C-alpha positions in Angstrom: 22.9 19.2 -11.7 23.6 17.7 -15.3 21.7 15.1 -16.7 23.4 11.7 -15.9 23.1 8.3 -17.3 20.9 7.1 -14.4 18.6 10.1 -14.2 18.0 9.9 -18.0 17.3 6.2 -17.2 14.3 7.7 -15.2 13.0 10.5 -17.3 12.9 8.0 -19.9 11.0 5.3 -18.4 7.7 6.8 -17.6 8.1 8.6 -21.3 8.1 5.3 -22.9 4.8 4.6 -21.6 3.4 8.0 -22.3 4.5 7.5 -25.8 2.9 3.7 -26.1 0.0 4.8 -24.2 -1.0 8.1 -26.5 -1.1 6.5 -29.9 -4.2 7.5 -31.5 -6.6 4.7 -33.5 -6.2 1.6 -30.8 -9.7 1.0 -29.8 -11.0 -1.0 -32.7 -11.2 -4.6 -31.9 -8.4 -5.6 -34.9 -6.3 -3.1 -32.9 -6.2 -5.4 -29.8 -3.4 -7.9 -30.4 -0.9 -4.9 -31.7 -1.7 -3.1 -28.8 -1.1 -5.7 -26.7 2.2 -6.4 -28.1 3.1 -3.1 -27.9 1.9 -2.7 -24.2 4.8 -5.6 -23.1 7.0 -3.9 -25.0 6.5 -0.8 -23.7 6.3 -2.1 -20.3 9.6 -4.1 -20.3 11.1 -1.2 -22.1 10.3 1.0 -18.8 11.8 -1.9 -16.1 15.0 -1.9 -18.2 15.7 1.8 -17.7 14.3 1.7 -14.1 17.0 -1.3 -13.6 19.7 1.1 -15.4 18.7 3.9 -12.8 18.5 1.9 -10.1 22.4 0.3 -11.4 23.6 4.0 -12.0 22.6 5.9 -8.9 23.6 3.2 -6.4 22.1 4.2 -3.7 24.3 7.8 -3.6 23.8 11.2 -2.6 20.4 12.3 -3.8 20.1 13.9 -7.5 18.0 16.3 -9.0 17.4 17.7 -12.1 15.6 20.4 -13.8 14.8 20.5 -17.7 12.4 23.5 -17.8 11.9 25.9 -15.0 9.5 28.6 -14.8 9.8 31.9 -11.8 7.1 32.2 -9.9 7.0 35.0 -7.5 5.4 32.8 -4.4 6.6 29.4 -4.9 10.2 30.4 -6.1 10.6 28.3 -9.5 7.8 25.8 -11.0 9.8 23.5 -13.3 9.7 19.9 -15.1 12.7 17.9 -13.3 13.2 14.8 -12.2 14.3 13.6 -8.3 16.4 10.5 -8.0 17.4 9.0 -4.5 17.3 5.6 -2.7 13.6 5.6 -2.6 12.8 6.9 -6.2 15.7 4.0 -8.0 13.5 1.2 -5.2 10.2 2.3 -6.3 11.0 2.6 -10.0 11.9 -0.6 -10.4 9.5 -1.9 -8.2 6.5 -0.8 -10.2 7.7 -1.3 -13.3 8.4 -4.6 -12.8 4.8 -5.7 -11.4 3.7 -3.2 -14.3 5.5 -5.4 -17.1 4.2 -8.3 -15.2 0.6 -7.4 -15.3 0.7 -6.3 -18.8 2.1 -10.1 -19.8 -0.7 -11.2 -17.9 -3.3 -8.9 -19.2 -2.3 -10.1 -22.6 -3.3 -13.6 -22.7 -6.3 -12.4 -20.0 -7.8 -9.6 -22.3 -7.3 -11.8 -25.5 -10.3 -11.4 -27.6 -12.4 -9.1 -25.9 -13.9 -6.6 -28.2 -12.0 -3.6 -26.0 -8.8 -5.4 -25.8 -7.0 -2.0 -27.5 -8.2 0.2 -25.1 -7.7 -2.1 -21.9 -4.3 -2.1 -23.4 -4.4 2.1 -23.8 -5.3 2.7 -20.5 -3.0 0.1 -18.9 -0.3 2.4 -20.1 -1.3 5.6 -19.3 -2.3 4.8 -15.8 1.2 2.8 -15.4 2.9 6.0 -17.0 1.3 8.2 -14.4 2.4 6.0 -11.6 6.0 6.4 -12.6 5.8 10.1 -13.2 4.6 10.2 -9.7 7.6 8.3 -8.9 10.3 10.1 -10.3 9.0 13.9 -10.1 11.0 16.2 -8.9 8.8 18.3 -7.4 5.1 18.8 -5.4 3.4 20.3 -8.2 4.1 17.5 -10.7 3.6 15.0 -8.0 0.3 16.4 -7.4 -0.5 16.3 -11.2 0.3 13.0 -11.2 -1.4 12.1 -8.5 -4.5 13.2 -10.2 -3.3 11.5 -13.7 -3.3 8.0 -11.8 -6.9 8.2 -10.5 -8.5 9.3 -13.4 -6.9 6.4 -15.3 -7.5 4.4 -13.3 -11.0 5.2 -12.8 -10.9 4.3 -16.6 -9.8 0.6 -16.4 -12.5 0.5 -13.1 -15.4 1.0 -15.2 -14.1 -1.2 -18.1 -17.0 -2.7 -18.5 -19.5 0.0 -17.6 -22.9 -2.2 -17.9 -22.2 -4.1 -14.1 -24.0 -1.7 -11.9 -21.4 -3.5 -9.1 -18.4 -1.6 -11.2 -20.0 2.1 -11.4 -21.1 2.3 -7.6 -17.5 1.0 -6.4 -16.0 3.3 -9.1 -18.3 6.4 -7.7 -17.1 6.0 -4.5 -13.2 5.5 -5.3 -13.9 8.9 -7.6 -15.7 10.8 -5.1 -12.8 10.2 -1.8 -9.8 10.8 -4.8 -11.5 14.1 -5.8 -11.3 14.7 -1.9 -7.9 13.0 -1.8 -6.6 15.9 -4.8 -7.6 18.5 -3.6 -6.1 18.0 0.0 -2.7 17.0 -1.9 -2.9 20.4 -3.9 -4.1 22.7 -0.8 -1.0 21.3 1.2 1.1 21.7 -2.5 0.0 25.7 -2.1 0.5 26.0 1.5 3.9 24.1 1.3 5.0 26.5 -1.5 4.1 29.7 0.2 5.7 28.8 3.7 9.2 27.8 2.5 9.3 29.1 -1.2 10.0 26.3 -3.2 8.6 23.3 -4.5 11.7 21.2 -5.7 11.9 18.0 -3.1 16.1 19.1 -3.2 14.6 22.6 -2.0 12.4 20.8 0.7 15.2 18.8 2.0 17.2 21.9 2.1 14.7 24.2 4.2 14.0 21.6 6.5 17.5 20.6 7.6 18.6 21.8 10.8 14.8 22.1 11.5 13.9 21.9 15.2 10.6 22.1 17.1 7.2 22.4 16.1 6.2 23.1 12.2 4.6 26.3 11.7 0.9 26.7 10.7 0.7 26.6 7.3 3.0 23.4 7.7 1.2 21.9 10.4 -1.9 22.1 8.2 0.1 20.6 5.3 0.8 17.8 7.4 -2.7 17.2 8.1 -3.9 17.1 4.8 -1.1 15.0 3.6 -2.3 12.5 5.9 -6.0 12.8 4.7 -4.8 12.1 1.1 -2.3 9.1 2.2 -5.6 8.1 4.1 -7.9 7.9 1.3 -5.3 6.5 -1.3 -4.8 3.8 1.2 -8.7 2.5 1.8 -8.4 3.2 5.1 -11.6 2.8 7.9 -14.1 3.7 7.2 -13.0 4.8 3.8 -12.1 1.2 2.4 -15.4 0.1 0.9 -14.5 0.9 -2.9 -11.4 -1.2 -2.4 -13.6 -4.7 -1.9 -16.3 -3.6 -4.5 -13.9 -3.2 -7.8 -13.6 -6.8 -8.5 -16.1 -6.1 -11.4 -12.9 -5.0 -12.7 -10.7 -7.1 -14.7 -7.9 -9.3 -12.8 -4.9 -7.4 -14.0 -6.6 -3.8 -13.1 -7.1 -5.3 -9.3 -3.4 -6.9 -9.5 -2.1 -3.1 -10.3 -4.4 -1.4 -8.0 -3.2 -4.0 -5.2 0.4 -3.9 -5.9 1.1 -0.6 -7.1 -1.7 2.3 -6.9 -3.0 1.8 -3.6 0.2 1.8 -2.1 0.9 5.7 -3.4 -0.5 6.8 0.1 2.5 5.5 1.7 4.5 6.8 -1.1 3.5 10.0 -0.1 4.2 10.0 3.8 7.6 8.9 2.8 7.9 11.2 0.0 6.7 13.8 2.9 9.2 12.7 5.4 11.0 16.1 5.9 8.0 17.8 7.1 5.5 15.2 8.4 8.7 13.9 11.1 7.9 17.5 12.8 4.0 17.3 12.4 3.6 15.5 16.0 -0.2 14.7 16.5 -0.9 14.2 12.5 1.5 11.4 12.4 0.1 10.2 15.5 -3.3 10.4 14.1 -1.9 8.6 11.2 -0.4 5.5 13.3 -4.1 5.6 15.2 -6.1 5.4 11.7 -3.5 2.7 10.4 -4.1 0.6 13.5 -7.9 0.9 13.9 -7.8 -0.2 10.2 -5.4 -3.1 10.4 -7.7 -4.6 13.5 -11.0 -4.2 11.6 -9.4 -5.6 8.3 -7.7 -8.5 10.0 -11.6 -9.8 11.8 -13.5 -9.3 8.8 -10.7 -11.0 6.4 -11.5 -14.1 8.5 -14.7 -14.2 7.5 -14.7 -13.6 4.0 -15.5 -17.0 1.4 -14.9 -14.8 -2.3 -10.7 -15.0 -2.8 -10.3 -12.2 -4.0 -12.1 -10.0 -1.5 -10.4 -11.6 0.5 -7.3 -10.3 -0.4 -8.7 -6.9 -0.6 -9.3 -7.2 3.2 -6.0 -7.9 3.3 -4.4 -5.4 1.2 -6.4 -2.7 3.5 -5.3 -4.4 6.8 -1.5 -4.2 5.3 -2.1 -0.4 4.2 -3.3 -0.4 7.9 0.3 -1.8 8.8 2.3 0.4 6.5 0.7 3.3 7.5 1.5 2.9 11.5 5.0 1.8 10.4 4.8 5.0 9.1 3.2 7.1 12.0 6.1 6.1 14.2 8.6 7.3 12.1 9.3 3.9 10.8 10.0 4.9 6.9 12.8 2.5 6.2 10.3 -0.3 7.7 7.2 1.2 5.7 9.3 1.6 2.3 10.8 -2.5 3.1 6.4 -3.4 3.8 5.7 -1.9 0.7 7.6 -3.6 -1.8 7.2 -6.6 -0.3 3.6 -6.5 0.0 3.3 -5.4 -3.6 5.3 -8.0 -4.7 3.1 -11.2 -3.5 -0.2 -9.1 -3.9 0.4 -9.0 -7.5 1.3 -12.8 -7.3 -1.7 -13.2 -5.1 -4.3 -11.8 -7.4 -2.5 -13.3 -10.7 -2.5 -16.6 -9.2 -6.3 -16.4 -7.5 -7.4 -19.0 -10.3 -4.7 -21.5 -9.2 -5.5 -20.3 -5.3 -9.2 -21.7 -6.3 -8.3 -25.1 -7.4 -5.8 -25.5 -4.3 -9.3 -24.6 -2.1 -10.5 -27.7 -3.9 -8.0 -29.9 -3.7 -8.8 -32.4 -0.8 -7.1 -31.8 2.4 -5.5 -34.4 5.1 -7.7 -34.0 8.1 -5.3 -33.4 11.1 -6.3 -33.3 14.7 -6.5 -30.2 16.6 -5.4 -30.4 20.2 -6.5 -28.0 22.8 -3.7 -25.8 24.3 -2.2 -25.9 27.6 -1.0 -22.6 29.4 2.5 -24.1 29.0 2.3 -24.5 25.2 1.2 -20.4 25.3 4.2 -20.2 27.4 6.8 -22.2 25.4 5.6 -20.4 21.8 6.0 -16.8 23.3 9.2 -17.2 25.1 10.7 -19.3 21.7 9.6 -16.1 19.9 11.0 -13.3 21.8 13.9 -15.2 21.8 14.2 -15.6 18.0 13.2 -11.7 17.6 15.9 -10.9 20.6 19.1 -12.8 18.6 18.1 -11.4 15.4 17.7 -8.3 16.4 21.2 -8.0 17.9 22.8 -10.4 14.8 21.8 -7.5 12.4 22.6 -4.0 15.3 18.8 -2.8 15.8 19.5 0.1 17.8 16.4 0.6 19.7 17.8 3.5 21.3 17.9 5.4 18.1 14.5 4.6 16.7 12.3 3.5 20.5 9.3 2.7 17.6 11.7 -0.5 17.1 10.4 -2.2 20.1 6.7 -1.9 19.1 7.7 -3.8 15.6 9.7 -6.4 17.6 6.7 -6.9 19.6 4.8 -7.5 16.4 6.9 -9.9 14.8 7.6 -12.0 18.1 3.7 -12.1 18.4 3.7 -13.4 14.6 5.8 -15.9 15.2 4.3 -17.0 18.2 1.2 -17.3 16.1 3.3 -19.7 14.1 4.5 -22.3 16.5 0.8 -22.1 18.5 -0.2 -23.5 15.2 2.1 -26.3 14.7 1.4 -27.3 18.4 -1.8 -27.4 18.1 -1.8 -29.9 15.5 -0.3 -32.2 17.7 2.8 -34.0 17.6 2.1 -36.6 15.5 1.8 -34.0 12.5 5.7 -33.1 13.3 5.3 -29.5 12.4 7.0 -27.9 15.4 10.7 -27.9 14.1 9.4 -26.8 10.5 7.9 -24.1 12.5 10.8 -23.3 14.4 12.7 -22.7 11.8 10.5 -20.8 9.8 9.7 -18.2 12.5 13.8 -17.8 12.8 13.7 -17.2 8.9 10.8 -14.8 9.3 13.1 -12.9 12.0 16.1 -13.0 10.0 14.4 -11.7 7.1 12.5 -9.4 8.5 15.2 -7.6 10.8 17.9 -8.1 8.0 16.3 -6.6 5.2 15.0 -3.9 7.7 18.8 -2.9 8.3 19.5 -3.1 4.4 16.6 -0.7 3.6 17.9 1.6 6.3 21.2 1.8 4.8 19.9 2.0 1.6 18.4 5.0 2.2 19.2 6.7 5.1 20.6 10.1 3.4 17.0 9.8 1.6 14.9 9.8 4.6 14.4 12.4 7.8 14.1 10.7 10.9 11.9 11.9 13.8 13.9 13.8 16.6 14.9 11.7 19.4 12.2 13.3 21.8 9.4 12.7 18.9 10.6 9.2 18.7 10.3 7.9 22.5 7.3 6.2 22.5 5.1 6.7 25.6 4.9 3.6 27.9 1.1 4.0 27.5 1.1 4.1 23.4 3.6 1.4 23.0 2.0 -1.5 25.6 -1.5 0.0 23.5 0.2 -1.1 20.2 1.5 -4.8 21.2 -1.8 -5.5 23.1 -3.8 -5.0 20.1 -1.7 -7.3 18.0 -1.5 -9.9 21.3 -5.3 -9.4 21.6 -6.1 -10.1 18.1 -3.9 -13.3 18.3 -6.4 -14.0 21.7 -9.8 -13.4 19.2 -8.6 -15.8 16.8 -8.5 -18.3 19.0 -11.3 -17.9 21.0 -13.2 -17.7 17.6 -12.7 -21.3 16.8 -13.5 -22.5 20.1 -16.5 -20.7 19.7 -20.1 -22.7 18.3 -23.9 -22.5 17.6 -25.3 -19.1 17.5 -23.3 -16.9 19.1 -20.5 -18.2 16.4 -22.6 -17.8 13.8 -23.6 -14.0 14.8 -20.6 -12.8 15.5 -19.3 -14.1 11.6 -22.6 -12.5 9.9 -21.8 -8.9 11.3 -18.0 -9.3 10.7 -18.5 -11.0 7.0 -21.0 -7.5 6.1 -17.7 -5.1 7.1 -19.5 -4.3 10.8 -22.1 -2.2 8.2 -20.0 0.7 8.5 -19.6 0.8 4.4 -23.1 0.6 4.2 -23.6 3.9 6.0 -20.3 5.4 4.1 -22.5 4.6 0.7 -25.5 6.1 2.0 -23.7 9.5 2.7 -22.0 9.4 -0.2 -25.0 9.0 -2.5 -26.7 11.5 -0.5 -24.3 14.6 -1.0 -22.7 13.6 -4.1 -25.4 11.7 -6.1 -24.0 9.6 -9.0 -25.4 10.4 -12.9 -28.7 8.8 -13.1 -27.1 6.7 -16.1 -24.1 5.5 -14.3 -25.7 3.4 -11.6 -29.0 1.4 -11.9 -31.0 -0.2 -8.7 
């Protein structure tokens, strides 16, 4: 295919930032407020094209082009190209924009620090390996810059390298994305060999019309695709690093929040042609995305430092994208992505602000017990709210049977909602606010689900109608973990003296399971004597 106005929009924008990012001479300290300007620049530059992409394809029939291809006698052609669909036009623009925000940010943040030029280096090249990732047209570029991201980013981690904190979080995150690449670039090899090309156009191509099980090599590509999605995403009991890199700088935990961490999901999408055949590693995907989103949510609870926090949270919502994903859910996952990105990178931008609000004083209002008929008033409002809005917008739950296990969630949500504002009481008045914030939340969420899906439906495989019928058994497993963690919440603050207080010290330490998980790690891959002090 030619090279049109849109995919030139999208070669061009992670260029930019390779261009910006590679100038030599930045790391003196005079350097720092040229760089800086130069950075934003760069970065707006980058969200301008991704918005003329985005403008240009319009959510069309998928294009892909090739500016330098290579034979290769296993893998068919090896070649620089770039792919441009629904998902690629959504993403760019996504990360670009929380890129340019973060640099604004980062400018006024980093002002004055001695290595404000390279903060501002390495902001670039990690955000231009991100969108590389994004637009590639192929694995093996993907995989490269897959690679290029982490080892960036392992950059900006260790910022300041002195806060022993920094280097053992860092050593970690480097040890599972060595793991994490070199799963990615086995299932690159065995992908490659199996169908003879490499070119996401040539994987949609072989695939189609595909029916039963995946063969070997694939099936084993699946698995490992879900190992690197795994680790990307700080899933249990690999999520440790995540809530030990606030030595880092704010904008590097903004970015890593609302952009890199999320490249696991990324992936599974990116994947969807062969992992909607891979049967038990997507279920085992939906299982470690669960057992992670249950953990996450407890300890989150529990936590009295803002920003770790939000990393809980941002490994319970990884938790949630990933089992949108393991049931086939992509549209769903890809709609929980960017919205998750978008208020983490608020969240961690504003954490200051969030401080001062802590602060603030607060009105005491009453807490009324509940009766059995207020349990009973709140769910039955919310499955009917999650019921009308479902139909209002055409859910077909017939075509995709996951659908009832996310209506079960929301309704479960909302029910959380208006159990809240009645247990306030009714002289706080908060029950018709409530109400019509949990319509909103079911109107939003099944209306933006059914945009997403027509966005990009040609972009996506779906599972086959026997993968996608739920058992009875795994679907009532699903909703009663989400109704039983509803439960735990509020038996925790009925809950008082020791027992209370027990419970919350194992829960605030992570269950110890990260403690173990650093043991190991130290154990079988020792850091440098140099890079981490007692």
């Amino acid at each position: 295919m030619t090279l049109t106005l849109s995919t030139l929009a999208a070669l061009l924008a992670p260029t930019v930032l390779w261009a910006a990012g590679a100038l030599p001479g930045l790391r003196a300290r005079e350097a720092g407020p040229g760089m800086a300007r130069l950075s934003g620049l760069a970065a707006w530059t980058a969200f301008a094209l991704a918005l003329v992409a985005l403008i240009g394809h319009g959510f069309g029939p998928a294009q892909s082009v090739t500016l330098l291809s290579l034979p290769v006698p296993l893998f068919g052609s090896l070649g620089l190209g770039v792919y441009l669909d629904g998902v690629t036009a959504i993403m760019l623009c996504l990360v670009s924009l929380v890129g340019a925000v973060v640099t604004r940010y980062a400018r006024n943040y980093m002002a004055g620090d001695p290595g404000e030029g390279r903060f501002h280096q390495w902001l670039l090249l990690t955000l231009a390996a991100i969108l590389t990732l994004i637009v590639a047209g192929n694995l093996l570029l993907f995989a490269l810059a897959w690679i290029a991201t982490s080892l960036s980013l392992h950059r900006l981690l260790l910022f300041y390298p002195e806060r022993p904190g920094a280097q053992l979080a860092a050593h970690k995150k480097f040890v599972f994305s060595r793991i994490g690449d070199v799963s990615l670039l086995i299932a690159v090899v065995l992908i490659g060999a199996e169908l003879h090309t490499l070119e996401f156009a040539g994987l949609h191509a072989a695939m189609a019309g595909h029916l039963g099980p995946l063969s070997a090599p694939l099936q084993w590509a699946a698995w490992l695709v879900v190992l690197s999605a795994v680790l990307k995403c700080a899933q249990f009991p690999f999520h440790g690093w995540l809530l030990q890199v606030m030595e880092a700088p704010t904008p590097v935990s903004a970015l890593l929040h609302a952009g890199i961490v999320n490249a696991g999901a990324f992936l599974v999408i990116r994947m969807s042609p062969i992992m909607s055949f891979s049967g038990t590693a997507l279920d085992a995907l939906a299982l470690i995305g669960l057992v992670t989103l249950v953990v996450a949510s407890l300890v989150m609870l529990t936590q009295t430092s803002i920003k770790v926090s939000l990393a809980w949270s941002t490994s319970a919502q990884m938790g949630f994208m990933l089992l949108e994903a393991g049931l086939g859910l992509y549209s769903l996952a890809l709609l929980h992505l960017v919205a998750h990105s978008l208020y983490k990178a608020h969240a961690f931008l504003a954490s200051g602000s969030s401080v001062d609000g802590f602060r603030a004083p607060t009105p005491q209002l009453t807490q009324a017990p509940l009766a059995p008929w207020q349990w009973l008033v709140a769910f039955q409002g919310a499955l009917l709210m999650a019921l009308l809005a479902a139909l209002a917008f055409g859910i077909d739950p017939g075509h995709q049977p996951a659908l009832l296990v996310a209506g079960a969630i929301v309704t479960v949500a909302v029910a959380q909602l208006l159990l809240q504002a009645l247990r306030l009481g009714a002289e706080a008045a908060l029950l018709p606010r409530a109400t019509l914030i949990g319509a909103l939340v079911c109107v939003g969420y099944f209306g933006l689900h059914r945009l997403f899906e027509l966005a990009v439906a040609d972009d996506l495989v779906a599972l086959p109608v026997a993968a996608a019928r739920l058992g009875t058994l795994t679907a009532l497993a699903i909703v009663a973990v989400f109704v039983g963690l509803l439960l735990l919440q509020h038996l925790f603050t009925r809950l008082h003296g020791p027992l209370r207080q027990t419970i919350q010290v194992h829960l605030y330490n992570g269950l110890y399971v990260d403690i173990l998980v650093t043991r190991l790690i130290t154990r079988l891959w020792p850091p440098r004597p140099a890079t981490v002090t007692a």
